[in-house]
Every structure is written in structure tokens, then in C-alpha cells.
PDB file of C-alpha atoms in Angstrom:
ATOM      1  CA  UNK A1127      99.514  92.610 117.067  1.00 91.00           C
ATOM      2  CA  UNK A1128      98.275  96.149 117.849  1.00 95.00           C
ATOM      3  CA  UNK A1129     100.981  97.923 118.868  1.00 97.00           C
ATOM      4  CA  UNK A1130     101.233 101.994 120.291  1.00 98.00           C
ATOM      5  CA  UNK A1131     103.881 104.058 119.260  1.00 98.00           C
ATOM      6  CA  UNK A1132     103.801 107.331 121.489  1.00 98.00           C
ATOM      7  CA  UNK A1133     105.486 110.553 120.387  1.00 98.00           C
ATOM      8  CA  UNK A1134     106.912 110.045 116.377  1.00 98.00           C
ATOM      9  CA  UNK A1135     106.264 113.943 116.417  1.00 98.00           C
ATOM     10  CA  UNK A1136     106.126 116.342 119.047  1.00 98.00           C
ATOM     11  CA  UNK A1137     103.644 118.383 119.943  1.00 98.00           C
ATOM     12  CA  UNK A1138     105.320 121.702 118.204  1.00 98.00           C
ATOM     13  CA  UNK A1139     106.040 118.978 115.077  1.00 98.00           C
ATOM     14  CA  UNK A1140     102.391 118.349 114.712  1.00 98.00           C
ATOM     15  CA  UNK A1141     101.673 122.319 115.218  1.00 98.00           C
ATOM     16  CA  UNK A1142     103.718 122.832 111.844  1.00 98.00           C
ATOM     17  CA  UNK A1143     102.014 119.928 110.001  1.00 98.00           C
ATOM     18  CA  UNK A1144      98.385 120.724 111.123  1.00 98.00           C
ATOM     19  CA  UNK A1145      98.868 124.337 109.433  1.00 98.00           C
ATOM     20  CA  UNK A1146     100.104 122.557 105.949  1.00 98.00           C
ATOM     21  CA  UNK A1147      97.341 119.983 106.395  1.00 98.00           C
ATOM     22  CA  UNK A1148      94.632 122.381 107.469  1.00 97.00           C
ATOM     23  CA  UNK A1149      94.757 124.808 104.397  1.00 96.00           C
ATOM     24  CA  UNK A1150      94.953 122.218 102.250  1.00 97.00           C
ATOM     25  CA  UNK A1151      92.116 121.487  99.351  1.00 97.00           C
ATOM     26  CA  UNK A1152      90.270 118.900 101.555  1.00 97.00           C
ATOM     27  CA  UNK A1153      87.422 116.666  99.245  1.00 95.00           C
ATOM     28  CA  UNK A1154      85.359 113.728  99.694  1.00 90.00           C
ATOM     29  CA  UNK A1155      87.066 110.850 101.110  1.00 81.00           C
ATOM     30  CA  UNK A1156      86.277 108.142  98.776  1.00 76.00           C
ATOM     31  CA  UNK A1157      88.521 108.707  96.458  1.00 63.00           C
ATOM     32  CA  UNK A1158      90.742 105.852  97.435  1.00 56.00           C
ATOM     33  CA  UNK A1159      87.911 103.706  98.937  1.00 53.00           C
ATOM     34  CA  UNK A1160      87.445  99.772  97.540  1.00 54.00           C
ATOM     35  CA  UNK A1161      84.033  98.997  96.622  1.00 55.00           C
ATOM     36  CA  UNK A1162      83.225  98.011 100.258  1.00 57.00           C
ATOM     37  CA  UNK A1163      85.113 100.451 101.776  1.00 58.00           C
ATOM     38  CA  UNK A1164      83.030 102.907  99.842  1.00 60.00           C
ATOM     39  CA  UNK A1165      79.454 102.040 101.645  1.00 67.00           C
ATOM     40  CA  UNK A1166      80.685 102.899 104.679  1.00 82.00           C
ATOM     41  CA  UNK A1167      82.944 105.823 104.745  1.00 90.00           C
ATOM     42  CA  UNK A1168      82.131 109.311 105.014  1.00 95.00           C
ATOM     43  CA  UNK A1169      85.189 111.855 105.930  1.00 97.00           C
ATOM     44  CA  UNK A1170      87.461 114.199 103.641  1.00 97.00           C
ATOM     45  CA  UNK A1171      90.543 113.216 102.310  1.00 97.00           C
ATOM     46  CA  UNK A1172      93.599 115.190 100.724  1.00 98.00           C
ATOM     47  CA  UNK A1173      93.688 114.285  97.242  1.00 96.00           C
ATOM     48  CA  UNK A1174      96.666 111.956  97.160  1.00 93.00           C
ATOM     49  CA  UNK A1175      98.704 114.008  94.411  1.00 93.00           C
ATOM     50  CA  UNK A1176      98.102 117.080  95.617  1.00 97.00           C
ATOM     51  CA  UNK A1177     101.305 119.092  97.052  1.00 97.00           C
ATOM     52  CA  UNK A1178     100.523 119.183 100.383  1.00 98.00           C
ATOM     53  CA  UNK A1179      99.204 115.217 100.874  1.00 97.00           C
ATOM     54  CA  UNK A1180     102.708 114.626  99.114  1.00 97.00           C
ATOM     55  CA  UNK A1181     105.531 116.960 101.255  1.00 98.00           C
ATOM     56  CA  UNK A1182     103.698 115.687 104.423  1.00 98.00           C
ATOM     57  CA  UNK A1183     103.711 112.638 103.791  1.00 98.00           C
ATOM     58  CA  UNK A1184     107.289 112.283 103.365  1.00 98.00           C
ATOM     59  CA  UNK A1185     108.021 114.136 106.258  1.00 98.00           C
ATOM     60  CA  UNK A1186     105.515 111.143 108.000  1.00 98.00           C
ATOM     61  CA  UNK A1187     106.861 108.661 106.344  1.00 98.00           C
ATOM     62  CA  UNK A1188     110.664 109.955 106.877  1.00 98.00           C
ATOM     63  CA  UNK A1189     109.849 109.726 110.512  1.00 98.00           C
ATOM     64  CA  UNK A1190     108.736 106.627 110.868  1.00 98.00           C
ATOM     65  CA  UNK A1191     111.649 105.217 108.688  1.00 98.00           C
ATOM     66  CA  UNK A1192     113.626 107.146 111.806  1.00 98.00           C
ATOM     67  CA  UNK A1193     111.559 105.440 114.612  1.00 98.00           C
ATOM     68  CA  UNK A1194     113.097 102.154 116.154  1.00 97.00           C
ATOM     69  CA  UNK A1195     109.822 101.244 117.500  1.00 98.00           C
ATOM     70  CA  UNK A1196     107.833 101.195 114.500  1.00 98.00           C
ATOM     71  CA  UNK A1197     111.174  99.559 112.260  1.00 98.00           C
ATOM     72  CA  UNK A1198     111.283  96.648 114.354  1.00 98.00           C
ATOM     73  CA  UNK A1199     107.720  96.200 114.852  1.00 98.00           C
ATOM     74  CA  UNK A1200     106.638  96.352 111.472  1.00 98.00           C
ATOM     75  CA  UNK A1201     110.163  95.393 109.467  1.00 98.00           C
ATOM     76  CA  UNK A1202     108.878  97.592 106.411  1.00 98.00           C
ATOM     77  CA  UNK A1203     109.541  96.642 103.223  1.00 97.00           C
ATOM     78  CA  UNK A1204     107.353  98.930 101.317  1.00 96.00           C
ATOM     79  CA  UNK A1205     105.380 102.102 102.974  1.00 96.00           C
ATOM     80  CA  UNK A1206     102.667 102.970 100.592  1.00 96.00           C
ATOM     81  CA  UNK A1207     102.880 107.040 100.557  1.00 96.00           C
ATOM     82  CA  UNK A1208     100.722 108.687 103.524  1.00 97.00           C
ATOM     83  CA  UNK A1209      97.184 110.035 102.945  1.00 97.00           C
ATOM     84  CA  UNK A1210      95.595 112.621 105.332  1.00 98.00           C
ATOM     85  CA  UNK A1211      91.982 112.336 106.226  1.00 98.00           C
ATOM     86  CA  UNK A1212      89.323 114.530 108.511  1.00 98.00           C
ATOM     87  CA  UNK A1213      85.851 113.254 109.962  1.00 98.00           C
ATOM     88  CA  UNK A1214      83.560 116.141 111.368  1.00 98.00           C
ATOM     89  CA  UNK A1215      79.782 116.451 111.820  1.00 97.00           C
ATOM     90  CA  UNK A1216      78.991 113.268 112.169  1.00 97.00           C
ATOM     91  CA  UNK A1217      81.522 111.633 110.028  1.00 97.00           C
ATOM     92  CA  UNK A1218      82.462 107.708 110.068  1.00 98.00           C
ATOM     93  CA  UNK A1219      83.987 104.795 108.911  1.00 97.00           C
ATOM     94  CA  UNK A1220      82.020 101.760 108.922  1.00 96.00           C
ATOM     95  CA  UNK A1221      83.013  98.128 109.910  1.00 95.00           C
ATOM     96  CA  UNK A1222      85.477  97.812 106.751  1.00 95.00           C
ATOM     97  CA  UNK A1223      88.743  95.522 106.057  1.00 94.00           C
ATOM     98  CA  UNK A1224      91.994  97.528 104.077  1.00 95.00           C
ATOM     99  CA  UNK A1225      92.130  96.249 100.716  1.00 94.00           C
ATOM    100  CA  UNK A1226      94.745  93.503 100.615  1.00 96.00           C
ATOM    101  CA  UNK A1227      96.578  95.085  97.561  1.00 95.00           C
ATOM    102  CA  UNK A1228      96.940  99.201  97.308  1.00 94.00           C
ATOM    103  CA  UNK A1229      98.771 100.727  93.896  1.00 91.00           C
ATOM    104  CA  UNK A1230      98.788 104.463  93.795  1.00 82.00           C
ATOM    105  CA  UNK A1231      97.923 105.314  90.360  1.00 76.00           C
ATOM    106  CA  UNK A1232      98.556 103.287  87.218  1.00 72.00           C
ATOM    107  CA  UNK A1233     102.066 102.929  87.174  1.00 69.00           C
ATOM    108  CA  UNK A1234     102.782 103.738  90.892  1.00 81.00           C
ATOM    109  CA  UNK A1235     103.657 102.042  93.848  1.00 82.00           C
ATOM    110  CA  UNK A1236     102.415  98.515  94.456  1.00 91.00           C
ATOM    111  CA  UNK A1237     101.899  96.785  97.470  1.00 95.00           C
ATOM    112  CA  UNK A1238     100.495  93.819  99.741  1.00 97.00           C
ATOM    113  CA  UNK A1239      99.179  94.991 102.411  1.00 97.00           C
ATOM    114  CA  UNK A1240     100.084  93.187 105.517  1.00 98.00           C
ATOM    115  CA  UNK A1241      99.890  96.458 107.855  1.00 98.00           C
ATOM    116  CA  UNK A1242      97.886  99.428 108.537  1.00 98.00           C
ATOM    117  CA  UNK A1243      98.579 102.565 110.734  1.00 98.00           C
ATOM    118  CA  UNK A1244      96.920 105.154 111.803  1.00 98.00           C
ATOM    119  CA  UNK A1245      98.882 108.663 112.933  1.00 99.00           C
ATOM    120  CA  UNK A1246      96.709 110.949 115.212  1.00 99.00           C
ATOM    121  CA  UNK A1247      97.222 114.556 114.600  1.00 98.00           C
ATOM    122  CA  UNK A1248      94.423 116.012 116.933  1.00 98.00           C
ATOM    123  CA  UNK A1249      94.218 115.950 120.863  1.00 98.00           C
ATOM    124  CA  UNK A1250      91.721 113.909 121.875  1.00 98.00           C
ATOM    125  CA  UNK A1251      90.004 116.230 124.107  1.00 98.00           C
ATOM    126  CA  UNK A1252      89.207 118.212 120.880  1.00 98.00           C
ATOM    127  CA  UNK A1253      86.751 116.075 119.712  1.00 98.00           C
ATOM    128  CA  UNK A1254      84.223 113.950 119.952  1.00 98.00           C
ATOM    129  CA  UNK A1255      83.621 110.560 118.905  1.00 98.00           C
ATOM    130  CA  UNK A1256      86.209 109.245 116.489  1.00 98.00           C
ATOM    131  CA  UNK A1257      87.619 106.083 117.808  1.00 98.00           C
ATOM    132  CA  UNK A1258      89.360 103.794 115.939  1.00 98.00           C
ATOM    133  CA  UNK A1259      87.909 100.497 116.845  1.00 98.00           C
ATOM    134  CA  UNK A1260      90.026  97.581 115.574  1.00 97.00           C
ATOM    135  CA  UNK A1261      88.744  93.724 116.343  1.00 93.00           C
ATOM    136  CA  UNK A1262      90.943  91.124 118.072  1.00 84.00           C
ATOM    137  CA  UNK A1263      90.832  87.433 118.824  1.00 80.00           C
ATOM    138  CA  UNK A1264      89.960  89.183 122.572  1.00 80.00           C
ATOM    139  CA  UNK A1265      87.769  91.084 121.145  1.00 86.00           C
ATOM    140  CA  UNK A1266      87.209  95.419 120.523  1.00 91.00           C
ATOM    141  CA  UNK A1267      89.948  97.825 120.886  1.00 95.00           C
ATOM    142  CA  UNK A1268      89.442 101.517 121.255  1.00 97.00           C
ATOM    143  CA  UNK A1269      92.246 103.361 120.178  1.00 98.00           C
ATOM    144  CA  UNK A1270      92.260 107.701 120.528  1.00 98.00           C
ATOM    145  CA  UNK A1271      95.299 108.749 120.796  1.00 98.00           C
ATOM    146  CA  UNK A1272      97.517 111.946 121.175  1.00 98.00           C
ATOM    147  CA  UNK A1273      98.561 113.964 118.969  1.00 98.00           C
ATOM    148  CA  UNK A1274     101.726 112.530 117.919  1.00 98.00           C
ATOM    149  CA  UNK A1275     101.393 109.047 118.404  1.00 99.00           C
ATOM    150  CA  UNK A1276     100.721 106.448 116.047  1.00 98.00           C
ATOM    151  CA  UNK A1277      98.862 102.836 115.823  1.00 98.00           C
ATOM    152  CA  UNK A1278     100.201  99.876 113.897  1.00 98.00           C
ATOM    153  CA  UNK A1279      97.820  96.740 113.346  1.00 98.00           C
ATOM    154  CA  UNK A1280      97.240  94.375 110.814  1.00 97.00           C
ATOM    155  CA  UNK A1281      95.525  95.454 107.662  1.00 97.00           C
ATOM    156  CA  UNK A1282      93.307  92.014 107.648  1.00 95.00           C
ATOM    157  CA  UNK A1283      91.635  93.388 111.242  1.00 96.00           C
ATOM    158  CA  UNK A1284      87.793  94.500 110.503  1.00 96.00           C
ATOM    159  CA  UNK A1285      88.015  98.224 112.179  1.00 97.00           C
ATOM    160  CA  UNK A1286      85.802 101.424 112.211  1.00 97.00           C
ATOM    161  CA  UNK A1287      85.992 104.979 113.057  1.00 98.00           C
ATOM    162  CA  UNK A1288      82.768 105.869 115.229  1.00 98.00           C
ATOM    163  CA  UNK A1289      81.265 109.114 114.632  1.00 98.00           C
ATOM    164  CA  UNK A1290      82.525 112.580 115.557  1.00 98.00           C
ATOM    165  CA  UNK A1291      80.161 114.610 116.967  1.00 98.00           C
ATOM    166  CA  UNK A1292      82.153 117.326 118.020  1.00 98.00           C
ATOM    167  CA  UNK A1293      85.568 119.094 116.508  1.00 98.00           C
ATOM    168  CA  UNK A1294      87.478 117.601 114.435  1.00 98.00           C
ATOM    169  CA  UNK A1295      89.741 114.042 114.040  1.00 98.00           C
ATOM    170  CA  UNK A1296      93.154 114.500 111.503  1.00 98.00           C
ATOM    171  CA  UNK A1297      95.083 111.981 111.133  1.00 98.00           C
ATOM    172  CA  UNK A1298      97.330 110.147 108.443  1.00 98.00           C
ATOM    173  CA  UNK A1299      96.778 106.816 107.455  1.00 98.00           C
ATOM    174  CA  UNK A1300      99.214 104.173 105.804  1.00 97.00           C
ATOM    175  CA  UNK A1301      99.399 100.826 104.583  1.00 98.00           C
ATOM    176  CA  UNK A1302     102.624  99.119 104.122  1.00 97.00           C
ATOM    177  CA  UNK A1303     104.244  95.530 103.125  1.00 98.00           C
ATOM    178  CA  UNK A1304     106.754  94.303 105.636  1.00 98.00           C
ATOM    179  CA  UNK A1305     109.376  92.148 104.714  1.00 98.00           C
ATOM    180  CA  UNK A1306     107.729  89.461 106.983  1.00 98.00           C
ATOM    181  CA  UNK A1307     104.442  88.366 105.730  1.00 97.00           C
ATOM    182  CA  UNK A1308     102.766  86.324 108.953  1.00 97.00           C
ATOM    183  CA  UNK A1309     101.899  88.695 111.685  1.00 96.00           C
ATOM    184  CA  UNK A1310     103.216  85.741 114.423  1.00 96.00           C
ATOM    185  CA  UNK A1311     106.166  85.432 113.329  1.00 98.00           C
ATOM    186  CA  UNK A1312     106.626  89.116 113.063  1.00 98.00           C
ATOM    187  CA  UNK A1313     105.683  89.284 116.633  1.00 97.00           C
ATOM    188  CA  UNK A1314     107.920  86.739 117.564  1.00 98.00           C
ATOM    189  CA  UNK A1315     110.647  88.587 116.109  1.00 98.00           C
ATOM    190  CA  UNK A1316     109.300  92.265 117.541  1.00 98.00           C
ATOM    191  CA  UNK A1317     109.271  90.656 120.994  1.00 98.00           C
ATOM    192  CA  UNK A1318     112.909  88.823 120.587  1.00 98.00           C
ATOM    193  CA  UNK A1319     114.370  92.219 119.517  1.00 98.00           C
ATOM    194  CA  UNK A1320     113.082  94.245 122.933  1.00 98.00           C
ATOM    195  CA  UNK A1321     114.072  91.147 125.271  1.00 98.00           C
ATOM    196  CA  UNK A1322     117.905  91.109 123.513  1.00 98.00           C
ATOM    197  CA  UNK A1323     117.852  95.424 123.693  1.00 97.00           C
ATOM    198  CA  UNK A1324     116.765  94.886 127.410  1.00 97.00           C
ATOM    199  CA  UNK A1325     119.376  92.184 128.066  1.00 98.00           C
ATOM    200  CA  UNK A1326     121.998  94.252 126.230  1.00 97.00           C
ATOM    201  CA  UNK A1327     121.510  97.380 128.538  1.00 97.00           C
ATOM    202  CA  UNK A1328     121.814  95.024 131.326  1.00 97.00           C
ATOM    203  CA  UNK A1329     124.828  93.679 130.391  1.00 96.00           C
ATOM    204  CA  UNK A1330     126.374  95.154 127.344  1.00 97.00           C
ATOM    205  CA  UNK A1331     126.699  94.338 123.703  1.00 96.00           C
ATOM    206  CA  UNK A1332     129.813  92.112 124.316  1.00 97.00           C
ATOM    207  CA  UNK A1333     127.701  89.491 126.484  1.00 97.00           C
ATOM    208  CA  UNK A1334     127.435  85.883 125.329  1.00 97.00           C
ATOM    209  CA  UNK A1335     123.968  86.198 125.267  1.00 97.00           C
ATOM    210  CA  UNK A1336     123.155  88.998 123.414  1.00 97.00           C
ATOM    211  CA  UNK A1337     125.814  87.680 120.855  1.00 98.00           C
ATOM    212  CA  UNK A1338     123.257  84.559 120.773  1.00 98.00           C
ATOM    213  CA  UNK A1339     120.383  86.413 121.165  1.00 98.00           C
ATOM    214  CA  UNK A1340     121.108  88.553 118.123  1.00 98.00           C
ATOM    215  CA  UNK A1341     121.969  85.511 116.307  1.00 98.00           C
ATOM    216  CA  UNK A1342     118.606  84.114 116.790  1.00 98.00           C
ATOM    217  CA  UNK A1343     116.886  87.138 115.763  1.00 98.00           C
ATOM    218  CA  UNK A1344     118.947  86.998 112.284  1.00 98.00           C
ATOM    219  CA  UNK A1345     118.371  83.769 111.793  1.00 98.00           C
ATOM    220  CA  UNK A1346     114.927  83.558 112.171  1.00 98.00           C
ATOM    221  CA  UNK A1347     114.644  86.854 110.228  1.00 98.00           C
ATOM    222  CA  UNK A1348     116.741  85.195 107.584  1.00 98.00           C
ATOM    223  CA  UNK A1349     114.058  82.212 107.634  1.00 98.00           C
ATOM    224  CA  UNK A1350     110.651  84.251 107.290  1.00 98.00           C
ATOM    225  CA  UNK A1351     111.897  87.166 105.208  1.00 98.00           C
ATOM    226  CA  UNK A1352     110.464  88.148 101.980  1.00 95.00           C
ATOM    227  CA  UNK A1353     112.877  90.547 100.219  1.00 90.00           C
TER     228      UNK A1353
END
């Protein structure tokens, strides 16, 4: 499932962040890269222990923890910390797939990952280029996104970043295990949990069928989750 989550900052939220991120010591991107991964990426990238990568990213990752879209979409177990990256003249990202384990570090955190996200933190009318192109079983997606907004997907999807040509693309990028490993039965469970919110502003929490409803949900949850 790709999914759009609009506004997990506003616009004045992402003004504050891009001043952090933009004086920040910015160096080639392949520092995290996989071995594939590494043949077809060229962008910048905040060194992952360096201050700033670190206090934004918990302020990203805080934020998301805070979003109801993005908790019951992805059900997170595990949200490997943040990184920040930056494609200008001419930069890409190849046809890659995310690594299907990520550790930070030797004795850091650990994970499988079962989604990816993407955070844009540039308008898209300031650059060029850039798309995030992420394959489906109906085929390409384009994703460019305002400032703000957010992407989820899963991490096994072969996606690029086409080239920017003009200005610059910032964003923050994550990986992160959710407590429900297959991405149907995640969906099944994203899509039960809007239909029984939508039934319960209809007709309140105290309705036999939300009651049922939300018993479904738990039990099913119960059934596929991985804690």
C-alpha cells in the first residue's frame, strides 16, 4: 500500500527545521548505502550521528508517533532514527530496493524493514526533477509532494528518485518494522480502522457495531501481530 499523509508539519514547522537542516555539515550520501544501493545513488546526506541529523530526527520521528494516520497505517513497532538527504545538480537515485535489515552502528538499533517513508521538506515548485517513483502491481507512481507531507510504502517496492535539475529536494527518509509483518493484512487492518472511525462518527462509540467492529480489528490484530 502507498499511502499519503498530508500536513505532519506545517508549513512554519518545516520553516524551523529547514534552517537546522540547511546549515548542517551536508556529505556524500553513501554513507548508509548497501552495496546496490551504492551504484546508483548520488545526493548528500547528514551524517547520521551528527547533532543536527539526531535533534531533527526526533522531532520527525516524535511527530509521526503523534499522527493517527501514519500509527494506524503503518502499526510501528520499531522506527529506525530519521536521516536527512539533498539531491541538486543533477542528483539521483537509481532503480534500488531498501535493504531488508538496517542497524545503525554496531551496537545500535536493529530492524526488519517492512516500511519505508519518505518526508518532503521542499515545495515542489522549487525544484526540478526529483520524483520519487515507487513500482506497483499497477504499475509507476510519481510521488512530489508538499512540504509537510509524508509517503509511506513498502520497503520491498523497487523505487527511484529522478534527477533534479533545478533547486533543491530535502527530505527525511525512514525505515521502520511494524508490528504486522504482511503488507495485506496490514491493509486490511488500516482499512477496517477508517470504516469503524467513520461508522463511529456516524453513530457514536456506544453503537453495536462499532463495539463489533472494534472487536474485529483487535482480534485480527491479536492474530497477525509480531510483538
Amino acid at each position: 500500500m502507498l499511502l499519503h499523509i498530508p500536513e505532519v508539519f506545517t508549513k512554519d514547522e518545516v520553516a524551523v527545521l529547514r534552517q537546522r537542516l540547511d546549515a548542517g555539515p551536508w556529505s556524500d550520501g553513501n554513507a548508509t548505502s548497501g552495496h546496490q544501493s551504492a551504484l546508483a545513488k548520488r545526493n548528500m546526506q547528514l551524517p547520521e550521528t551528527s547533532e543536527v541529523a539526531i535533534e531533527v530526527g526526533l522531532i520527525v520521528r516524535q511527530a509521526l508517533e503523534a499522527n493517527p494516520m501514519f500509527v494506524s497505517a503503518a502499526l510501528p513497532h520499531t522506527i529506525y532514527p530519521p536521516l536527512f538527504n539533498r539531491y541538486e545538480g543533477g542528483q539521483a537515485f537509481g532503480v534500488h530496493v531498501d535493504n531488508a535489515i538496517r542497524q545503525q552502528g554496531r551496537a545500535g538499533v536493529r530492524i526488519r524493514s517492512d516500511l519505508s517513508a519518505t518526508l518532503f521538506l521542499s515545495e515542489p515548485e522549487d525544484y526540478d526533477g526529483g520524483e520519487l517513483m515507487i513500482e506497483e502491481n499497477y504499475g509507476a507512481q510519481s510521488v512530489k509532494l508538499p512540504a509537510g507531507d509524508l509517503v509511506l510504502y513498502p520497503s520491498k517496492s523497487l523505487h527511484r528518485v529522478t534527477p533534479v535539475t533545478r533547486g533543491a529536494r530535502v527530505s527525511s527518509f525512514m525505515w521502520l518494522q511494524s508490528l504486522v509483518r504482511d503488507d495485506a493484512a496490514r491493509e486490511t487492518l488500516f482499512q477496517l480502522d477508517i470504516a469503524t472511525q467513520r461508522v463511529n462518527i456516524d453513530k457514536g462509540p456506544q453503537d453495536q457495531a462499532v463495539i463489533e467492529l472494534t472487536g474485529v480489528y483487535h482480534n485480527l490484530l491479536r492474530r497477525w501481530a509480531e510483538v
